[in-house]
């Protein structure tokens, strides 16, 4: 899912050449950075935080704002906080790039190409999508264009477009376009494989697998199909005790989140509906997409309207209404900040 901003690349390059962009009216600039090294940074705000239950006050302060950190991207995705470097990484999928943002350094290009490394031109959503860290702290990418799960073969502080393939085939057939991923504590890699990175989506003649799967990659390199029943599997996450596995389905006709029991062998069973937002998807921007769960077990699920917040019993506590189709979210190290990728924006909300 994305919305193309034709001016995105030009605006980003202009800001990078200038070195820094002071916060101005949105008609005058598409980059928001610090105005001074001595004065506190003041960011533009947007949207609203909708409270449906008093329990949300224990998660987000009543006076919390949605801050815009940067804008001008084609379709931002895959936010990842690097705690040791105190910076955010995120993908801009169509131009095949990853950017970094920090309070001290503002916005910078981090890595390109990020998801498609061939010199043969092709269309579609070629860049990286989700970005995660493995147990050794190495960058792992869902690469749309190369249709694989890959690991960057370079240190985080010296990024290079050198990649090692972790998974690119299931039963001898090429994956569609890995979209989102999460590691289990034992090192198993779980990922979803919808067709969004193919040039013609599900109708692409290059599509080799006749379904959209959710997979588990074990340390020995074996790929296990967990389910092929979802039409557009997308974001995924484990409950804090890793006994429950959640998957978003970004299909406008079946905009749902599913929950599964995790078996001792790592497979999943007892699939059941967690929450159905199909009716909201008819009138609100966005679909079930990226998904994160905090240490208290609250689900932060990007979907119709922004980021929907649920308790473990699927009670909808409220929504961070960004006003944009919101693709994904990520916490900082102590979960005091939630970073959001929303169309051509990077945003954040401070948490309690």
mmCIF file of C-alpha atoms in Angstrom:
data_model
loop_
_atom_site.group_PDB
_atom_site.id
_atom_site.type_symbol
_atom_site.label_atom_id
_atom_site.label_comp_id
_atom_site.label_asym_id
_atom_site.label_seq_id
_atom_site.Cartn_x
_atom_site.Cartn_y
_atom_site.Cartn_z
ATOM 1 C CA UNK A 1 0.000 0.000 0.000
ATOM 2 C CA UNK A 2 1.293 3.420 -0.858
ATOM 3 C CA UNK A 3 0.522 6.862 -2.210
ATOM 4 C CA UNK A 4 3.005 8.207 -4.773
ATOM 5 C CA UNK A 5 4.419 11.665 -4.066
ATOM 6 C CA UNK A 6 6.064 12.698 -7.353
ATOM 7 C CA UNK A 7 7.864 15.577 -5.654
ATOM 8 C CA UNK A 8 9.252 13.408 -2.871
ATOM 9 C CA UNK A 9 12.678 12.588 -4.227
ATOM 10 C CA UNK A 10 13.351 16.129 -5.437
ATOM 11 C CA UNK A 11 12.384 17.636 -2.114
ATOM 12 C CA UNK A 12 14.521 15.213 -0.135
ATOM 13 C CA UNK A 13 17.597 15.826 -2.295
ATOM 14 C CA UNK A 14 17.165 19.574 -1.981
ATOM 15 C CA UNK A 15 17.103 19.322 1.792
ATOM 16 C CA UNK A 16 20.078 17.003 1.952
ATOM 17 C CA UNK A 17 22.147 19.386 -0.199
ATOM 18 C CA UNK A 18 21.180 22.315 1.945
ATOM 19 C CA UNK A 19 22.413 20.446 5.043
ATOM 20 C CA UNK A 20 19.497 21.440 7.274
ATOM 21 C CA UNK A 21 16.023 22.815 6.828
ATOM 22 C CA UNK A 22 14.428 25.091 9.365
ATOM 23 C CA UNK A 23 10.865 24.452 10.250
ATOM 24 C CA UNK A 24 8.608 26.513 7.999
ATOM 25 C CA UNK A 25 5.081 26.468 6.741
ATOM 26 C CA UNK A 26 4.376 23.214 4.890
ATOM 27 C CA UNK A 27 3.981 25.184 1.663
ATOM 28 C CA UNK A 28 7.573 26.398 1.962
ATOM 29 C CA UNK A 29 9.460 23.298 3.082
ATOM 30 C CA UNK A 30 9.168 19.538 3.164
ATOM 31 C CA UNK A 31 11.798 18.865 5.816
ATOM 32 C CA UNK A 32 11.500 19.661 9.511
ATOM 33 C CA UNK A 33 14.727 19.799 11.507
ATOM 34 C CA UNK A 34 16.198 21.711 14.420
ATOM 35 C CA UNK A 35 16.298 25.474 14.065
ATOM 36 C CA UNK A 36 19.077 25.937 16.582
ATOM 37 C CA UNK A 37 21.594 23.884 18.489
ATOM 38 C CA UNK A 38 20.851 25.893 21.611
ATOM 39 C CA UNK A 39 17.068 26.190 21.605
ATOM 40 C CA UNK A 40 14.708 23.229 22.116
ATOM 41 C CA UNK A 41 13.381 21.804 18.883
ATOM 42 C CA UNK A 42 9.781 22.658 18.111
ATOM 43 C CA UNK A 43 8.092 20.426 15.562
ATOM 44 C CA UNK A 44 4.861 20.968 13.723
ATOM 45 C CA UNK A 45 2.011 18.832 14.980
ATOM 46 C CA UNK A 46 -0.860 17.187 13.189
ATOM 47 C CA UNK A 47 -3.856 14.947 13.710
ATOM 48 C CA UNK A 48 -5.575 14.024 16.937
ATOM 49 C CA UNK A 49 -5.529 11.259 19.530
ATOM 50 C CA UNK A 50 -8.942 9.693 19.901
ATOM 51 C CA UNK A 51 -9.708 8.215 23.320
ATOM 52 C CA UNK A 52 -12.310 5.463 23.443
ATOM 53 C CA UNK A 53 -11.429 4.123 26.888
ATOM 54 C CA UNK A 54 -9.933 5.677 30.023
ATOM 55 C CA UNK A 55 -7.224 2.995 29.985
ATOM 56 C CA UNK A 56 -5.554 4.862 27.146
ATOM 57 C CA UNK A 57 -4.494 7.557 29.633
ATOM 58 C CA UNK A 58 -2.100 4.986 31.128
ATOM 59 C CA UNK A 59 -0.414 4.649 27.722
ATOM 60 C CA UNK A 60 -0.562 8.131 26.175
ATOM 61 C CA UNK A 61 -0.739 11.338 28.191
ATOM 62 C CA UNK A 62 -3.919 13.378 27.570
ATOM 63 C CA UNK A 63 -1.858 16.299 26.261
ATOM 64 C CA UNK A 64 0.345 14.226 23.918
ATOM 65 C CA UNK A 65 0.773 15.496 20.363
ATOM 66 C CA UNK A 66 1.578 13.896 17.014
ATOM 67 C CA UNK A 67 4.829 15.542 15.897
ATOM 68 C CA UNK A 68 6.015 15.691 12.270
ATOM 69 C CA UNK A 69 9.743 14.948 12.096
ATOM 70 C CA UNK A 70 10.232 14.892 8.314
ATOM 71 C CA UNK A 71 8.245 14.683 5.113
ATOM 72 C CA UNK A 72 8.630 14.532 1.341
ATOM 73 C CA UNK A 73 8.896 10.759 0.818
ATOM 74 C CA UNK A 74 7.160 8.557 -1.745
ATOM 75 C CA UNK A 75 5.962 5.900 0.718
ATOM 76 C CA UNK A 76 7.687 5.590 4.087
ATOM 77 C CA UNK A 77 7.797 2.193 5.795
ATOM 78 C CA UNK A 78 9.717 -0.119 8.089
ATOM 79 C CA UNK A 79 10.703 2.168 11.000
ATOM 80 C CA UNK A 80 13.460 0.740 13.193
ATOM 81 C CA UNK A 81 15.055 2.323 16.245
ATOM 82 C CA UNK A 82 18.809 1.785 16.675
ATOM 83 C CA UNK A 83 19.341 2.150 20.442
ATOM 84 C CA UNK A 84 23.146 2.245 20.401
ATOM 85 C CA UNK A 85 23.187 4.996 17.782
ATOM 86 C CA UNK A 86 20.101 6.755 19.105
ATOM 87 C CA UNK A 87 18.606 7.094 15.632
ATOM 88 C CA UNK A 88 15.665 5.949 13.536
ATOM 89 C CA UNK A 89 15.967 4.078 10.242
ATOM 90 C CA UNK A 90 13.105 3.792 7.774
ATOM 91 C CA UNK A 91 12.531 2.718 4.188
ATOM 92 C CA UNK A 92 11.294 4.860 1.328
ATOM 93 C CA UNK A 93 10.162 2.015 -0.894
ATOM 94 C CA UNK A 94 9.702 3.361 -4.451
ATOM 95 C CA UNK A 95 13.092 5.142 -4.725
ATOM 96 C CA UNK A 96 14.891 2.114 -3.233
ATOM 97 C CA UNK A 97 16.375 3.983 -0.255
ATOM 98 C CA UNK A 98 16.725 3.876 3.517
ATOM 99 C CA UNK A 99 17.005 7.101 5.519
ATOM 100 C CA UNK A 100 18.102 7.809 9.057
ATOM 101 C CA UNK A 101 16.763 10.452 11.410
ATOM 102 C CA UNK A 102 18.058 11.575 14.786
ATOM 103 C CA UNK A 103 17.387 14.494 17.104
ATOM 104 C CA UNK A 104 20.994 15.602 16.799
ATOM 105 C CA UNK A 105 21.670 15.010 13.118
ATOM 106 C CA UNK A 106 18.280 15.402 11.490
ATOM 107 C CA UNK A 107 17.595 13.567 8.239
ATOM 108 C CA UNK A 108 20.268 11.793 6.173
ATOM 109 C CA UNK A 109 20.412 9.192 3.453
ATOM 110 C CA UNK A 110 21.502 5.915 5.083
ATOM 111 C CA UNK A 111 21.604 3.286 2.334
ATOM 112 C CA UNK A 112 20.786 2.736 -1.347
ATOM 113 C CA UNK A 113 19.928 0.486 -3.080
ATOM 114 C CA UNK A 114 17.921 -1.016 -0.266
ATOM 115 C CA UNK A 115 15.644 -3.616 -1.867
ATOM 116 C CA UNK A 116 16.564 -4.076 -5.525
ATOM 117 C CA UNK A 117 20.175 -4.605 -6.501
ATOM 118 C CA UNK A 118 19.927 -5.642 -10.157
ATOM 119 C CA UNK A 119 21.024 -3.222 -12.871
ATOM 120 C CA UNK A 120 18.054 -4.276 -15.017
ATOM 121 C CA UNK A 121 15.344 -1.597 -14.649
ATOM 122 C CA UNK A 122 11.935 -2.693 -13.434
ATOM 123 C CA UNK A 123 8.775 -1.090 -12.117
ATOM 124 C CA UNK A 124 6.804 -1.676 -8.967
ATOM 125 C CA UNK A 125 7.702 -1.196 -5.311
ATOM 126 C CA UNK A 126 11.360 -2.156 -5.492
ATOM 127 C CA UNK A 127 12.857 -0.918 -2.216
ATOM 128 C CA UNK A 128 13.147 -2.448 1.221
ATOM 129 C CA UNK A 129 10.077 -2.637 3.427
ATOM 130 C CA UNK A 130 10.415 -3.747 7.053
ATOM 131 C CA UNK A 131 13.780 -3.367 8.788
ATOM 132 C CA UNK A 132 14.636 -5.380 11.901
ATOM 133 C CA UNK A 133 17.682 -6.404 13.930
ATOM 134 C CA UNK A 134 18.716 -10.005 14.493
ATOM 135 C CA UNK A 135 20.046 -11.322 17.817
ATOM 136 C CA UNK A 136 23.548 -10.189 16.881
ATOM 137 C CA UNK A 137 22.330 -6.656 16.206
ATOM 138 C CA UNK A 138 22.687 -6.898 12.422
ATOM 139 C CA UNK A 139 20.293 -5.234 9.974
ATOM 140 C CA UNK A 140 17.803 -7.580 8.307
ATOM 141 C CA UNK A 141 15.638 -6.312 5.455
ATOM 142 C CA UNK A 142 12.470 -7.357 3.656
ATOM 143 C CA UNK A 143 13.574 -6.691 0.088
ATOM 144 C CA UNK A 144 10.730 -6.184 -2.363
ATOM 145 C CA UNK A 145 12.694 -5.910 -5.590
ATOM 146 C CA UNK A 146 15.057 -8.814 -4.912
ATOM 147 C CA UNK A 147 12.124 -10.822 -3.481
ATOM 148 C CA UNK A 148 14.005 -12.055 -0.449
ATOM 149 C CA UNK A 149 14.817 -11.747 3.212
ATOM 150 C CA UNK A 150 18.378 -10.463 3.414
ATOM 151 C CA UNK A 151 20.970 -9.278 5.921
ATOM 152 C CA UNK A 152 23.214 -6.286 5.361
ATOM 153 C CA UNK A 153 26.817 -7.478 5.326
ATOM 154 C CA UNK A 154 28.242 -4.336 6.949
ATOM 155 C CA UNK A 155 28.257 -2.684 10.384
ATOM 156 C CA UNK A 156 25.296 -0.495 11.288
ATOM 157 C CA UNK A 157 27.524 2.553 11.571
ATOM 158 C CA UNK A 158 29.167 1.899 8.186
ATOM 159 C CA UNK A 159 26.235 0.827 5.977
ATOM 160 C CA UNK A 160 26.929 -0.633 2.553
ATOM 161 C CA UNK A 161 24.568 -2.205 -0.018
ATOM 162 C CA UNK A 162 26.127 -5.627 0.461
ATOM 163 C CA UNK A 163 23.559 -8.304 1.258
ATOM 164 C CA UNK A 164 23.446 -11.939 2.266
ATOM 165 C CA UNK A 165 20.331 -13.885 1.274
ATOM 166 C CA UNK A 166 18.507 -15.475 4.192
ATOM 167 C CA UNK A 167 15.456 -16.732 2.271
ATOM 168 C CA UNK A 168 14.313 -16.248 -1.322
ATOM 169 C CA UNK A 169 12.487 -19.453 -2.228
ATOM 170 C CA UNK A 170 9.845 -21.786 -0.850
ATOM 171 C CA UNK A 171 9.837 -25.304 -2.274
ATOM 172 C CA UNK A 172 11.968 -24.108 -5.171
ATOM 173 C CA UNK A 173 9.697 -21.187 -6.112
ATOM 174 C CA UNK A 174 10.632 -17.543 -5.690
ATOM 175 C CA UNK A 175 8.966 -15.634 -2.893
ATOM 176 C CA UNK A 176 6.520 -12.864 -3.816
ATOM 177 C CA UNK A 177 7.952 -9.852 -1.964
ATOM 178 C CA UNK A 178 8.652 -10.195 1.770
ATOM 179 C CA UNK A 179 6.880 -7.365 3.558
ATOM 180 C CA UNK A 180 7.268 -7.501 7.324
ATOM 181 C CA UNK A 181 9.208 -9.651 9.759
ATOM 182 C CA UNK A 182 9.846 -10.364 13.426
ATOM 183 C CA UNK A 183 12.300 -12.547 15.317
ATOM 184 C CA UNK A 184 11.235 -14.973 18.019
ATOM 185 C CA UNK A 185 13.544 -15.102 21.038
ATOM 186 C CA UNK A 186 14.991 -18.454 19.908
ATOM 187 C CA UNK A 187 16.235 -16.840 16.673
ATOM 188 C CA UNK A 188 13.518 -18.077 14.317
ATOM 189 C CA UNK A 189 12.557 -15.456 11.738
ATOM 190 C CA UNK A 190 8.841 -15.034 10.959
ATOM 191 C CA UNK A 191 7.834 -13.055 7.863
ATOM 192 C CA UNK A 192 4.896 -12.303 5.577
ATOM 193 C CA UNK A 193 4.960 -12.507 1.784
ATOM 194 C CA UNK A 194 2.181 -10.554 0.026
ATOM 195 C CA UNK A 195 2.552 -9.520 -3.653
ATOM 196 C CA UNK A 196 2.937 -5.743 -3.176
ATOM 197 C CA UNK A 197 6.511 -5.652 -4.451
ATOM 198 C CA UNK A 198 5.705 -7.355 -7.754
ATOM 199 C CA UNK A 199 5.291 -5.071 -10.748
ATOM 200 C CA UNK A 200 1.669 -6.108 -11.306
ATOM 201 C CA UNK A 201 0.865 -7.187 -7.763
ATOM 202 C CA UNK A 202 -0.977 -10.513 -7.566
ATOM 203 C CA UNK A 203 -1.515 -10.585 -11.348
ATOM 204 C CA UNK A 204 2.181 -10.396 -12.161
ATOM 205 C CA UNK A 205 3.269 -13.218 -14.498
ATOM 206 C CA UNK A 206 6.509 -13.416 -12.501
ATOM 207 C CA UNK A 207 4.559 -14.572 -9.440
ATOM 208 C CA UNK A 208 5.584 -18.178 -8.807
ATOM 209 C CA UNK A 209 3.768 -19.025 -5.569
ATOM 210 C CA UNK A 210 -0.032 -19.155 -5.991
ATOM 211 C CA UNK A 211 -0.774 -17.834 -2.494
ATOM 212 C CA UNK A 212 0.371 -15.213 0.008
ATOM 213 C CA UNK A 213 2.141 -16.995 2.821
ATOM 214 C CA UNK A 214 3.322 -16.456 6.366
ATOM 215 C CA UNK A 215 6.627 -18.250 6.936
ATOM 216 C CA UNK A 216 9.120 -19.259 9.613
ATOM 217 C CA UNK A 217 12.842 -19.431 8.827
ATOM 218 C CA UNK A 218 14.904 -21.518 11.226
ATOM 219 C CA UNK A 219 18.606 -21.276 11.980
ATOM 220 C CA UNK A 220 19.389 -24.183 9.633
ATOM 221 C CA UNK A 221 17.910 -22.267 6.693
ATOM 222 C CA UNK A 222 14.695 -24.271 6.449
ATOM 223 C CA UNK A 223 11.540 -22.339 5.522
ATOM 224 C CA UNK A 224 8.255 -23.544 6.998
ATOM 225 C CA UNK A 225 4.869 -22.365 5.719
ATOM 226 C CA UNK A 226 2.752 -21.341 8.705
ATOM 227 C CA UNK A 227 -0.431 -20.349 6.866
ATOM 228 C CA UNK A 228 -1.574 -19.547 3.328
ATOM 229 C CA UNK A 229 -5.130 -18.641 4.293
ATOM 230 C CA UNK A 230 -4.701 -14.861 4.449
ATOM 231 C CA UNK A 231 -5.270 -12.871 1.266
ATOM 232 C CA UNK A 232 -2.762 -10.082 2.093
ATOM 233 C CA UNK A 233 -0.689 -10.946 5.187
ATOM 234 C CA UNK A 234 1.267 -7.933 6.368
ATOM 235 C CA UNK A 235 2.358 -6.818 9.857
ATOM 236 C CA UNK A 236 3.080 -9.426 12.516
ATOM 237 C CA UNK A 237 4.092 -9.546 16.167
ATOM 238 C CA UNK A 238 4.337 -11.806 19.214
ATOM 239 C CA UNK A 239 2.722 -11.253 22.584
ATOM 240 C CA UNK A 240 5.303 -10.608 25.340
ATOM 241 C CA UNK A 241 5.199 -14.269 26.423
ATOM 242 C CA UNK A 242 5.395 -15.407 22.770
ATOM 243 C CA UNK A 243 2.360 -17.634 23.226
ATOM 244 C CA UNK A 244 0.210 -15.619 20.820
ATOM 245 C CA UNK A 245 1.099 -14.548 17.284
ATOM 246 C CA UNK A 246 -0.747 -11.726 15.537
ATOM 247 C CA UNK A 247 -0.939 -11.048 11.793
ATOM 248 C CA UNK A 248 -2.534 -8.104 9.980
ATOM 249 C CA UNK A 249 -4.365 -8.668 6.696
ATOM 250 C CA UNK A 250 -4.254 -5.587 4.453
ATOM 251 C CA UNK A 251 -7.145 -6.501 2.192
ATOM 252 C CA UNK A 252 -9.803 -3.758 1.851
ATOM 253 C CA UNK A 253 -12.464 -6.464 1.571
ATOM 254 C CA UNK A 254 -11.179 -8.287 4.644
ATOM 255 C CA UNK A 255 -9.336 -5.716 6.754
ATOM 256 C CA UNK A 256 -8.676 -7.833 9.816
ATOM 257 C CA UNK A 257 -6.127 -8.884 12.413
ATOM 258 C CA UNK A 258 -5.775 -12.569 13.246
ATOM 259 C CA UNK A 259 -4.443 -14.220 16.401
ATOM 260 C CA UNK A 260 -2.834 -17.666 16.596
ATOM 261 C CA UNK A 261 -1.503 -19.936 19.317
ATOM 262 C CA UNK A 262 2.240 -20.593 19.064
ATOM 263 C CA UNK A 263 3.171 -24.251 19.418
ATOM 264 C CA UNK A 264 6.366 -25.538 21.104
ATOM 265 C CA UNK A 265 7.820 -26.382 17.680
ATOM 266 C CA UNK A 266 7.294 -22.793 16.488
ATOM 267 C CA UNK A 267 4.322 -23.460 14.247
ATOM 268 C CA UNK A 268 0.966 -21.748 14.754
ATOM 269 C CA UNK A 269 -2.534 -23.088 15.262
ATOM 270 C CA UNK A 270 -6.043 -22.103 16.345
ATOM 271 C CA UNK A 271 -6.310 -19.104 14.028
ATOM 272 C CA UNK A 272 -9.080 -16.761 15.119
ATOM 273 C CA UNK A 273 -10.310 -13.273 14.356
ATOM 274 C CA UNK A 274 -8.827 -10.694 16.699
ATOM 275 C CA UNK A 275 -10.436 -7.545 15.259
ATOM 276 C CA UNK A 276 -12.364 -6.697 12.094
ATOM 277 C CA UNK A 277 -11.926 -3.167 10.684
ATOM 278 C CA UNK A 278 -13.427 -3.824 7.251
ATOM 279 C CA UNK A 279 -16.245 -1.334 7.759
ATOM 280 C CA UNK A 280 -13.795 1.383 8.905
ATOM 281 C CA UNK A 281 -11.615 0.701 5.870
ATOM 282 C CA UNK A 282 -14.458 1.813 3.619
ATOM 283 C CA UNK A 283 -14.351 5.364 4.975
ATOM 284 C CA UNK A 284 -10.920 5.820 6.650
ATOM 285 C CA UNK A 285 -7.449 6.088 5.140
ATOM 286 C CA UNK A 286 -5.279 3.044 5.616
ATOM 287 C CA UNK A 287 -5.546 -0.719 6.066
ATOM 288 C CA UNK A 288 -4.199 -3.190 8.648
ATOM 289 C CA UNK A 289 -0.457 -2.927 8.082
ATOM 290 C CA UNK A 290 2.481 -2.702 10.500
ATOM 291 C CA UNK A 291 2.033 -4.016 14.027
ATOM 292 C CA UNK A 292 3.997 -3.681 17.273
ATOM 293 C CA UNK A 293 3.300 -4.867 20.824
ATOM 294 C CA UNK A 294 4.807 -3.225 23.905
ATOM 295 C CA UNK A 295 6.054 -4.968 27.036
ATOM 296 C CA UNK A 296 2.663 -4.573 28.704
ATOM 297 C CA UNK A 297 0.986 -6.444 25.845
ATOM 298 C CA UNK A 298 -0.837 -3.530 24.204
ATOM 299 C CA UNK A 299 -1.104 -3.762 20.424
ATOM 300 C CA UNK A 300 -0.234 -0.716 18.311
ATOM 301 C CA UNK A 301 -1.689 -1.605 14.928
ATOM 302 C CA UNK A 302 -1.581 0.694 11.928
ATOM 303 C CA UNK A 303 -4.905 0.559 10.138
ATOM 304 C CA UNK A 304 -7.935 2.597 9.098
ATOM 305 C CA UNK A 305 -7.571 6.067 10.620
ATOM 306 C CA UNK A 306 -3.991 5.785 11.868
ATOM 307 C CA UNK A 307 -2.688 3.610 14.725
ATOM 308 C CA UNK A 308 -5.337 1.614 16.573
ATOM 309 C CA UNK A 309 -4.434 0.631 20.142
ATOM 310 C CA UNK A 310 -5.877 -2.590 21.577
ATOM 311 C CA UNK A 311 -5.522 -4.501 24.811
ATOM 312 C CA UNK A 312 -4.904 -8.248 24.663
ATOM 313 C CA UNK A 313 -8.658 -8.886 24.688
ATOM 314 C CA UNK A 314 -9.112 -6.882 21.456
ATOM 315 C CA UNK A 315 -10.699 -3.947 23.245
ATOM 316 C CA UNK A 316 -10.117 -0.855 21.109
ATOM 317 C CA UNK A 317 -8.791 1.769 23.536
ATOM 318 C CA UNK A 318 -8.209 4.584 21.064
ATOM 319 C CA UNK A 319 -6.617 5.672 17.816
ATOM 320 C CA UNK A 320 -3.665 7.908 16.966
ATOM 321 C CA UNK A 321 -5.322 9.707 14.063
ATOM 322 C CA UNK A 322 -2.544 10.904 11.784
ATOM 323 C CA UNK A 323 -4.791 12.060 8.947
ATOM 324 C CA UNK A 324 -2.701 9.918 6.564
ATOM 325 C CA UNK A 325 -2.562 6.292 5.489
ATOM 326 C CA UNK A 326 -0.236 4.977 8.196
ATOM 327 C CA UNK A 327 2.021 2.091 7.228
ATOM 328 C CA UNK A 328 3.998 1.108 10.302
ATOM 329 C CA UNK A 329 5.288 2.037 13.746
ATOM 330 C CA UNK A 330 8.197 1.331 16.075
ATOM 331 C CA UNK A 331 9.171 2.011 19.684
ATOM 332 C CA UNK A 332 12.404 3.511 20.915
ATOM 333 C CA UNK A 333 14.458 1.485 23.401
ATOM 334 C CA UNK A 334 12.475 2.244 26.560
ATOM 335 C CA UNK A 335 9.103 2.469 24.759
ATOM 336 C CA UNK A 336 8.682 6.123 25.711
ATOM 337 C CA UNK A 337 8.270 7.150 22.059
ATOM 338 C CA UNK A 338 6.303 5.644 19.181
ATOM 339 C CA UNK A 339 7.625 6.482 15.709
ATOM 340 C CA UNK A 340 5.214 6.365 12.778
ATOM 341 C CA UNK A 341 5.617 6.072 9.022
ATOM 342 C CA UNK A 342 2.554 7.589 7.373
ATOM 343 C CA UNK A 343 2.524 8.033 3.597
ATOM 344 C CA UNK A 344 5.172 10.715 2.937
ATOM 345 C CA UNK A 345 5.644 11.567 6.630
ATOM 346 C CA UNK A 346 7.746 10.487 9.588
ATOM 347 C CA UNK A 347 5.976 11.251 12.891
ATOM 348 C CA UNK A 348 6.250 10.454 16.564
ATOM 349 C CA UNK A 349 4.083 10.374 19.686
ATOM 350 C CA UNK A 350 5.549 10.430 23.174
ATOM 351 C CA UNK A 351 4.183 7.688 25.432
ATOM 352 C CA UNK A 352 3.890 7.338 29.188
#
